[in-house]
PDB file of C-alpha atoms in Angstrom:
ATOM      1  CA  MET A   1       4.964  10.719  29.714  1.00 42.00           C
ATOM      2  CA  ALA A   2       4.202   8.453  26.779  1.00 51.00           C
ATOM      3  CA  ASN A   3       7.020   6.724  24.935  1.00 58.00           C
ATOM      4  CA  GLN A   4       7.546   7.024  21.194  1.00 62.00           C
ATOM      5  CA  ILE A   5       4.809   5.242  19.242  1.00 65.00           C
ATOM      6  CA  THR A   6       6.074   2.193  17.356  1.00 74.00           C
ATOM      7  CA  LEU A   7       4.864   2.416  13.772  1.00 77.00           C
ATOM      8  CA  SER A   8       3.342  -0.869  12.724  1.00 87.00           C
ATOM      9  CA  ASP A   9       2.652  -1.478   9.046  1.00 89.00           C
ATOM     10  CA  THR A  10      -1.027  -0.834   9.739  1.00 93.00           C
ATOM     11  CA  LEU A  11      -0.376   2.480  11.474  1.00 90.00           C
ATOM     12  CA  LEU A  12       2.109   3.586   8.808  1.00 87.00           C
ATOM     13  CA  ALA A  13      -0.463   2.796   6.118  1.00 91.00           C
ATOM     14  CA  TYR A  14      -2.985   4.917   8.019  1.00 93.00           C
ATOM     15  CA  VAL A  15      -0.571   7.846   8.295  1.00 90.00           C
ATOM     16  CA  ARG A  16       0.115   7.683   4.570  1.00 90.00           C
ATOM     17  CA  LYS A  17      -3.601   7.516   3.832  1.00 94.00           C
ATOM     18  CA  VAL A  18      -4.453  10.646   5.800  1.00 96.00           C
ATOM     19  CA  SER A  19      -1.329  12.751   5.181  1.00 95.00           C
ATOM     20  CA  LEU A  20       0.547  11.798   2.003  1.00 94.00           C
ATOM     21  CA  ARG A  21      -0.435  13.837  -1.037  1.00 94.00           C
ATOM     22  CA  ASP A  22       1.180  11.932  -3.869  1.00 92.00           C
ATOM     23  CA  ASP A  23       0.903  12.474  -7.608  1.00 93.00           C
ATOM     24  CA  GLU A  24       1.759  10.613 -10.802  1.00 96.00           C
ATOM     25  CA  VAL A  25       5.060  12.395 -11.493  1.00 97.00           C
ATOM     26  CA  LEU A  26       6.448  11.691  -8.033  1.00 96.00           C
ATOM     27  CA  SER A  27       5.163   8.120  -8.106  1.00 95.00           C
ATOM     28  CA  ARG A  28       6.729   7.340 -11.475  1.00 96.00           C
ATOM     29  CA  LEU A  29      10.097   8.817 -10.484  1.00 97.00           C
ATOM     30  CA  ARG A  30      10.083   6.704  -7.310  1.00 95.00           C
ATOM     31  CA  ALA A  31       9.224   3.600  -9.333  1.00 95.00           C
ATOM     32  CA  GLN A  32      12.032   4.148 -11.841  1.00 95.00           C
ATOM     33  CA  THR A  33      14.513   4.948  -9.082  1.00 95.00           C
ATOM     34  CA  ALA A  34      13.611   1.750  -7.221  1.00 93.00           C
ATOM     35  CA  GLU A  35      14.886  -0.274 -10.191  1.00 94.00           C
ATOM     36  CA  LEU A  36      18.353   1.320 -10.053  1.00 93.00           C
ATOM     37  CA  PRO A  37      21.391   0.416  -7.908  1.00 89.00           C
ATOM     38  CA  GLY A  38      20.714   1.770  -4.429  1.00 85.00           C
ATOM     39  CA  GLY A  39      17.203   2.733  -5.440  1.00 85.00           C
ATOM     40  CA  GLY A  40      15.679   0.975  -2.478  1.00 82.00           C
ATOM     41  CA  VAL A  41      17.577   2.946   0.175  1.00 82.00           C
ATOM     42  CA  LEU A  42      19.116   6.101  -1.299  1.00 82.00           C
ATOM     43  CA  PRO A  43      16.040   8.245  -2.104  1.00 85.00           C
ATOM     44  CA  VAL A  44      14.062   9.962   0.619  1.00 90.00           C
ATOM     45  CA  GLN A  45      10.714   8.416   1.511  1.00 90.00           C
ATOM     46  CA  ALA A  46       7.636   9.938  -0.077  1.00 93.00           C
ATOM     47  CA  GLU A  47       6.593  11.364   3.299  1.00 93.00           C
ATOM     48  CA  GLU A  48       9.984  12.977   3.796  1.00 95.00           C
ATOM     49  CA  GLY A  49       9.879  14.475   0.323  1.00 96.00           C
ATOM     50  CA  GLN A  50       6.536  16.050   1.163  1.00 97.00           C
ATOM     51  CA  PHE A  51       8.048  17.316   4.422  1.00 97.00           C
ATOM     52  CA  LEU A  52      10.926  18.949   2.527  1.00 98.00           C
ATOM     53  CA  GLU A  53       8.487  20.722   0.221  1.00 98.00           C
ATOM     54  CA  PHE A  54       6.542  21.831   3.295  1.00 98.00           C
ATOM     55  CA  LEU A  55       9.704  23.268   4.880  1.00 98.00           C
ATOM     56  CA  VAL A  56      10.532  25.261   1.753  1.00 98.00           C
ATOM     57  CA  ARG A  57       7.032  26.725   1.708  1.00 97.00           C
ATOM     58  CA  LEU A  58       6.998  27.297   5.474  1.00 97.00           C
ATOM     59  CA  THR A  59      10.295  29.195   5.496  1.00 95.00           C
ATOM     60  CA  GLY A  60       9.651  31.041   2.245  1.00 96.00           C
ATOM     61  CA  ALA A  61      13.035  29.845   0.997  1.00 97.00           C
ATOM     62  CA  ARG A  62      14.040  31.159  -2.414  1.00 96.00           C
ATOM     63  CA  GLN A  63      17.620  29.888  -2.572  1.00 97.00           C
ATOM     64  CA  VAL A  64      17.993  26.203  -1.644  1.00 98.00           C
ATOM     65  CA  LEU A  65      21.169  24.116  -1.690  1.00 98.00           C
ATOM     66  CA  GLU A  66      21.051  20.318  -1.900  1.00 98.00           C
ATOM     67  CA  ILE A  67      24.076  18.110  -1.302  1.00 98.00           C
ATOM     68  CA  GLY A  68      23.389  14.738  -2.899  1.00 97.00           C
ATOM     69  CA  THR A  69      21.026  14.619  -5.879  1.00 97.00           C
ATOM     70  CA  TYR A  70      20.895  10.953  -6.883  1.00 96.00           C
ATOM     71  CA  THR A  71      17.894  10.704  -9.266  1.00 96.00           C
ATOM     72  CA  GLY A  72      16.461  14.002  -8.133  1.00 97.00           C
ATOM     73  CA  TYR A  73      13.380  12.943  -6.162  1.00 97.00           C
ATOM     74  CA  SER A  74      14.146  15.197  -3.204  1.00 97.00           C
ATOM     75  CA  THR A  75      15.289  17.848  -5.698  1.00 98.00           C
ATOM     76  CA  LEU A  76      11.857  17.767  -7.290  1.00 98.00           C
ATOM     77  CA  CYS A  77      10.165  18.082  -3.913  1.00 98.00           C
ATOM     78  CA  LEU A  78      12.355  21.024  -2.902  1.00 98.00           C
ATOM     79  CA  ALA A  79      11.798  22.787  -6.229  1.00 98.00           C
ATOM     80  CA  ARG A  80       8.018  22.356  -6.011  1.00 97.00           C
ATOM     81  CA  GLY A  81       8.029  24.316  -2.772  1.00 97.00           C
ATOM     82  CA  LEU A  82       9.762  27.324  -4.301  1.00 96.00           C
ATOM     83  CA  ALA A  83       8.014  30.421  -5.481  1.00 85.00           C
ATOM     84  CA  PRO A  84       8.629  31.331  -9.141  1.00 82.00           C
ATOM     85  CA  GLY A  85      12.098  32.797  -9.458  1.00 91.00           C
ATOM     86  CA  GLY A  86      13.484  30.564  -6.721  1.00 96.00           C
ATOM     87  CA  ARG A  87      16.362  28.171  -7.303  1.00 97.00           C
ATOM     88  CA  VAL A  88      17.634  24.806  -6.075  1.00 98.00           C
ATOM     89  CA  VAL A  89      21.366  24.298  -6.538  1.00 97.00           C
ATOM     90  CA  THR A  90      21.938  20.553  -6.286  1.00 98.00           C
ATOM     91  CA  CYS A  91      25.214  18.679  -6.539  1.00 97.00           C
ATOM     92  CA  ASP A  92      26.209  15.087  -7.188  1.00 97.00           C
ATOM     93  CA  VAL A  93      29.422  13.340  -8.162  1.00 96.00           C
ATOM     94  CA  MET A  94      27.937  11.473 -11.154  1.00 94.00           C
ATOM     95  CA  PRO A  95      25.901  13.058 -13.964  1.00 95.00           C
ATOM     96  CA  LYS A  96      24.014   9.872 -14.881  1.00 95.00           C
ATOM     97  CA  TRP A  97      21.871   9.932 -11.743  1.00 96.00           C
ATOM     98  CA  PRO A  98      20.505  13.509 -11.969  1.00 96.00           C
ATOM     99  CA  GLU A  99      19.840  12.866 -15.665  1.00 97.00           C
ATOM    100  CA  VAL A 100      17.224  10.297 -14.614  1.00 97.00           C
ATOM    101  CA  GLY A 101      15.201  13.013 -12.901  1.00 97.00           C
ATOM    102  CA  GLU A 102      15.405  15.652 -15.606  1.00 97.00           C
ATOM    103  CA  ARG A 103      12.310  14.604 -17.563  1.00 97.00           C
ATOM    104  CA  TYR A 104      10.287  14.419 -14.357  1.00 98.00           C
ATOM    105  CA  TRP A 105      11.423  17.928 -13.414  1.00 98.00           C
ATOM    106  CA  GLU A 106      10.251  19.041 -16.852  1.00 98.00           C
ATOM    107  CA  GLU A 107       6.892  17.314 -16.441  1.00 97.00           C
ATOM    108  CA  ALA A 108       6.419  18.969 -13.058  1.00 97.00           C
ATOM    109  CA  GLY A 109       7.216  22.375 -14.530  1.00 96.00           C
ATOM    110  CA  VAL A 110      10.163  23.070 -12.212  1.00 97.00           C
ATOM    111  CA  ALA A 111      13.194  22.303 -14.384  1.00 97.00           C
ATOM    112  CA  ASP A 112      13.945  26.013 -14.714  1.00 96.00           C
ATOM    113  CA  ARG A 113      14.305  26.215 -10.919  1.00 97.00           C
ATOM    114  CA  ILE A 114      16.985  23.480 -10.713  1.00 98.00           C
ATOM    115  CA  ASP A 115      20.715  24.091 -11.199  1.00 97.00           C
ATOM    116  CA  VAL A 116      22.712  20.841 -11.229  1.00 98.00           C
ATOM    117  CA  ARG A 117      26.403  20.890 -10.319  1.00 97.00           C
ATOM    118  CA  ILE A 118      28.567  17.811 -10.925  1.00 97.00           C
ATOM    119  CA  GLY A 119      31.669  17.271  -8.829  1.00 96.00           C
ATOM    120  CA  ASP A 120      32.918  16.739  -5.315  1.00 95.00           C
ATOM    121  CA  ALA A 121      30.538  18.555  -2.984  1.00 95.00           C
ATOM    122  CA  ARG A 122      33.336  20.237  -1.055  1.00 94.00           C
ATOM    123  CA  THR A 123      34.672  21.753  -4.265  1.00 95.00           C
ATOM    124  CA  VAL A 124      31.195  22.840  -5.343  1.00 95.00           C
ATOM    125  CA  LEU A 125      30.490  24.460  -1.982  1.00 95.00           C
ATOM    126  CA  THR A 126      33.816  26.279  -1.952  1.00 94.00           C
ATOM    127  CA  GLY A 127      33.083  27.590  -5.440  1.00 94.00           C
ATOM    128  CA  LEU A 128      29.669  28.866  -4.388  1.00 95.00           C
ATOM    129  CA  LEU A 129      31.291  31.128  -1.798  1.00 92.00           C
ATOM    130  CA  ASP A 130      32.849  33.160  -4.604  1.00 89.00           C
ATOM    131  CA  GLU A 131      30.097  32.843  -7.208  1.00 87.00           C
ATOM    132  CA  ALA A 132      27.909  35.707  -8.356  1.00 72.00           C
ATOM    133  CA  GLY A 133      24.370  35.125  -7.144  1.00 77.00           C
ATOM    134  CA  ALA A 134      25.599  32.839  -4.390  1.00 85.00           C
ATOM    135  CA  GLY A 135      28.306  33.690  -1.868  1.00 85.00           C
ATOM    136  CA  PRO A 136      28.273  33.798   1.927  1.00 92.00           C
ATOM    137  CA  GLU A 137      24.868  33.727   3.633  1.00 94.00           C
ATOM    138  CA  SER A 138      23.023  33.597   0.307  1.00 95.00           C
ATOM    139  CA  PHE A 139      21.030  30.384   0.809  1.00 97.00           C
ATOM    140  CA  ASP A 140      17.839  30.133   2.839  1.00 97.00           C
ATOM    141  CA  MET A 141      17.906  26.365   3.216  1.00 98.00           C
ATOM    142  CA  VAL A 142      20.346  23.463   2.801  1.00 98.00           C
ATOM    143  CA  PHE A 143      19.503  19.757   2.546  1.00 98.00           C
ATOM    144  CA  ILE A 144      22.387  17.351   3.209  1.00 98.00           C
ATOM    145  CA  ASP A 145      21.858  13.780   1.987  1.00 97.00           C
ATOM    146  CA  ALA A 146      25.058  12.475   0.412  1.00 96.00           C
ATOM    147  CA  ASP A 147      27.791  10.020   1.415  1.00 95.00           C
ATOM    148  CA  LYS A 148      27.716   9.807   5.187  1.00 96.00           C
ATOM    149  CA  ALA A 149      31.491   9.827   5.660  1.00 96.00           C
ATOM    150  CA  GLY A 150      31.483  13.340   4.212  1.00 96.00           C
ATOM    151  CA  TYR A 151      28.758  14.708   6.488  1.00 97.00           C
ATOM    152  CA  PRO A 152      31.004  16.645   8.920  1.00 97.00           C
ATOM    153  CA  ALA A 153      32.814  18.339   6.034  1.00 96.00           C
ATOM    154  CA  TYR A 154      29.586  19.092   4.162  1.00 97.00           C
ATOM    155  CA  TYR A 155      28.034  20.657   7.236  1.00 98.00           C
ATOM    156  CA  GLU A 156      31.021  22.906   7.908  1.00 97.00           C
ATOM    157  CA  ALA A 157      31.262  23.906   4.244  1.00 96.00           C
ATOM    158  CA  SER A 158      27.548  24.697   3.946  1.00 96.00           C
ATOM    159  CA  LEU A 159      27.151  26.679   7.174  1.00 97.00           C
ATOM    160  CA  PRO A 160      28.853  29.845   5.808  1.00 96.00           C
ATOM    161  CA  LEU A 161      26.538  29.713   2.783  1.00 97.00           C
ATOM    162  CA  VAL A 162      23.346  29.854   4.874  1.00 97.00           C
ATOM    163  CA  ARG A 163      21.901  33.172   5.971  1.00 97.00           C
ATOM    164  CA  ARG A 164      21.277  33.889   9.609  1.00 97.00           C
ATOM    165  CA  GLY A 165      17.926  32.404  10.505  1.00 98.00           C
ATOM    166  CA  GLY A 166      18.274  29.969   7.604  1.00 98.00           C
ATOM    167  CA  LEU A 167      17.638  26.234   7.848  1.00 98.00           C
ATOM    168  CA  ILE A 168      19.930  23.232   7.424  1.00 98.00           C
ATOM    169  CA  VAL A 169      18.280  19.813   7.146  1.00 98.00           C
ATOM    170  CA  VAL A 170      20.483  16.754   7.627  1.00 98.00           C
ATOM    171  CA  ASP A 171      19.083  13.379   6.594  1.00 97.00           C
ATOM    172  CA  ASN A 172      19.848   9.899   7.999  1.00 96.00           C
ATOM    173  CA  THR A 173      21.105  11.143  11.353  1.00 97.00           C
ATOM    174  CA  LEU A 174      19.937   7.936  13.055  1.00 96.00           C
ATOM    175  CA  PHE A 175      21.467   5.824  10.253  1.00 95.00           C
ATOM    176  CA  PHE A 176      19.423   2.644  10.637  1.00 92.00           C
ATOM    177  CA  GLY A 177      19.899   2.864  14.416  1.00 93.00           C
ATOM    178  CA  ARG A 178      23.607   2.097  14.106  1.00 94.00           C
ATOM    179  CA  VAL A 179      24.655   5.404  15.693  1.00 96.00           C
ATOM    180  CA  ALA A 180      23.413   4.174  19.082  1.00 95.00           C
ATOM    181  CA  ASP A 181      25.573   1.039  18.962  1.00 95.00           C
ATOM    182  CA  GLU A 182      29.187   1.866  19.839  1.00 94.00           C
ATOM    183  CA  ALA A 183      30.243  -1.554  18.572  1.00 96.00           C
ATOM    184  CA  VAL A 184      29.468  -0.353  15.038  1.00 96.00           C
ATOM    185  CA  GLN A 185      32.578   1.453  13.806  1.00 96.00           C
ATOM    186  CA  ASP A 186      32.321   1.631  10.015  1.00 97.00           C
ATOM    187  CA  PRO A 187      33.314   5.037   8.536  1.00 96.00           C
ATOM    188  CA  ASP A 188      29.773   6.100   7.619  1.00 96.00           C
ATOM    189  CA  THR A 189      28.294   5.342  11.034  1.00 97.00           C
ATOM    190  CA  VAL A 190      31.221   6.964  12.826  1.00 97.00           C
ATOM    191  CA  ALA A 191      30.901  10.123  10.724  1.00 97.00           C
ATOM    192  CA  VAL A 192      27.177  10.483  11.423  1.00 97.00           C
ATOM    193  CA  ARG A 193      27.704   9.739  15.117  1.00 97.00           C
ATOM    194  CA  GLU A 194      30.478  12.349  15.342  1.00 97.00           C
ATOM    195  CA  LEU A 195      28.377  14.940  13.534  1.00 98.00           C
ATOM    196  CA  ASN A 196      25.436  14.329  15.877  1.00 98.00           C
ATOM    197  CA  ALA A 197      27.688  14.841  18.898  1.00 97.00           C
ATOM    198  CA  ALA A 198      29.236  17.978  17.411  1.00 97.00           C
ATOM    199  CA  LEU A 199      25.850  19.478  16.552  1.00 98.00           C
ATOM    200  CA  HIS A 200      24.648  18.998  20.121  1.00 98.00           C
ATOM    201  CA  ASP A 201      27.411  21.321  21.318  1.00 97.00           C
ATOM    202  CA  ASP A 202      27.422  23.742  18.361  1.00 98.00           C
ATOM    203  CA  ASP A 203      26.286  27.152  19.616  1.00 98.00           C
ATOM    204  CA  ARG A 204      26.155  28.499  16.042  1.00 98.00           C
ATOM    205  CA  VAL A 205      22.814  26.765  15.479  1.00 98.00           C
ATOM    206  CA  ASP A 206      19.523  25.864  17.143  1.00 98.00           C
ATOM    207  CA  LEU A 207      18.852  22.137  17.017  1.00 98.00           C
ATOM    208  CA  ALA A 208      15.990  19.650  16.751  1.00 98.00           C
ATOM    209  CA  MET A 209      16.435  15.987  15.860  1.00 97.00           C
ATOM    210  CA  LEU A 210      13.339  14.209  14.592  1.00 94.00           C
ATOM    211  CA  THR A 211      12.915  10.455  14.742  1.00 89.00           C
ATOM    212  CA  THR A 212      10.979  10.433  11.479  1.00 85.00           C
ATOM    213  CA  ALA A 213      12.250   8.352   8.539  1.00 86.00           C
ATOM    214  CA  ASP A 214      15.918   7.473   9.231  1.00 91.00           C
ATOM    215  CA  GLY A 215      16.422  10.488  11.481  1.00 93.00           C
ATOM    216  CA  VAL A 216      16.149  14.088  10.295  1.00 97.00           C
ATOM    217  CA  THR A 217      17.998  16.888  12.076  1.00 98.00           C
ATOM    218  CA  LEU A 218      16.828  20.487  11.692  1.00 98.00           C
ATOM    219  CA  LEU A 219      19.308  23.280  12.354  1.00 98.00           C
ATOM    220  CA  ARG A 220      18.578  26.991  12.416  1.00 98.00           C
ATOM    221  CA  LYS A 221      21.617  29.216  11.960  1.00 98.00           C
ATOM    222  CA  ARG A 222      21.852  31.789  14.726  1.00 97.00           C
TER     223      ARG A 222
END
């Protein structure tokens, strides 16, 4: 059985050439984000953004929840996959970062599908449980990509909001490879490592971890 292919720069360039469907709006938002603090590591890769849009279309999701907006690149990708009338509820702790993405959402014609919530994600998620139009099992898909130390709490808080058969996507579950090195004990790595272990034994969901990007885990709520 063949081992995982190592992606050289040449092979990665080939994959992007034959699979990435980029456009000017996405490209310009990536370029502006790259100039900001954390802009080189915080946004999803272009390929992963396309994958998120694909998942929204594939599942027919109409209600999507995103935990961690930053400048809204992944938000834009998620919203582009929605049918008219669909909604992305996205939350971040600081308003200045989502504000960067707003004009790009407008240019892409999806601003009316995006509902930004500012505040601690745990508070936002708790509020959604009691909110009209949201509530338990009201979301078709969740994308978790915020501070890694909060991952276990975000997962537990989002699971009641997802319908049965719905999808949870967790980003950075390989976390630069640090999760496989037990000598690495910083809070972010430990939190991701603990979540990975917990998900393996969680009979509430079906599980698939992909080695794409920085590790993407797909969970289907049973």
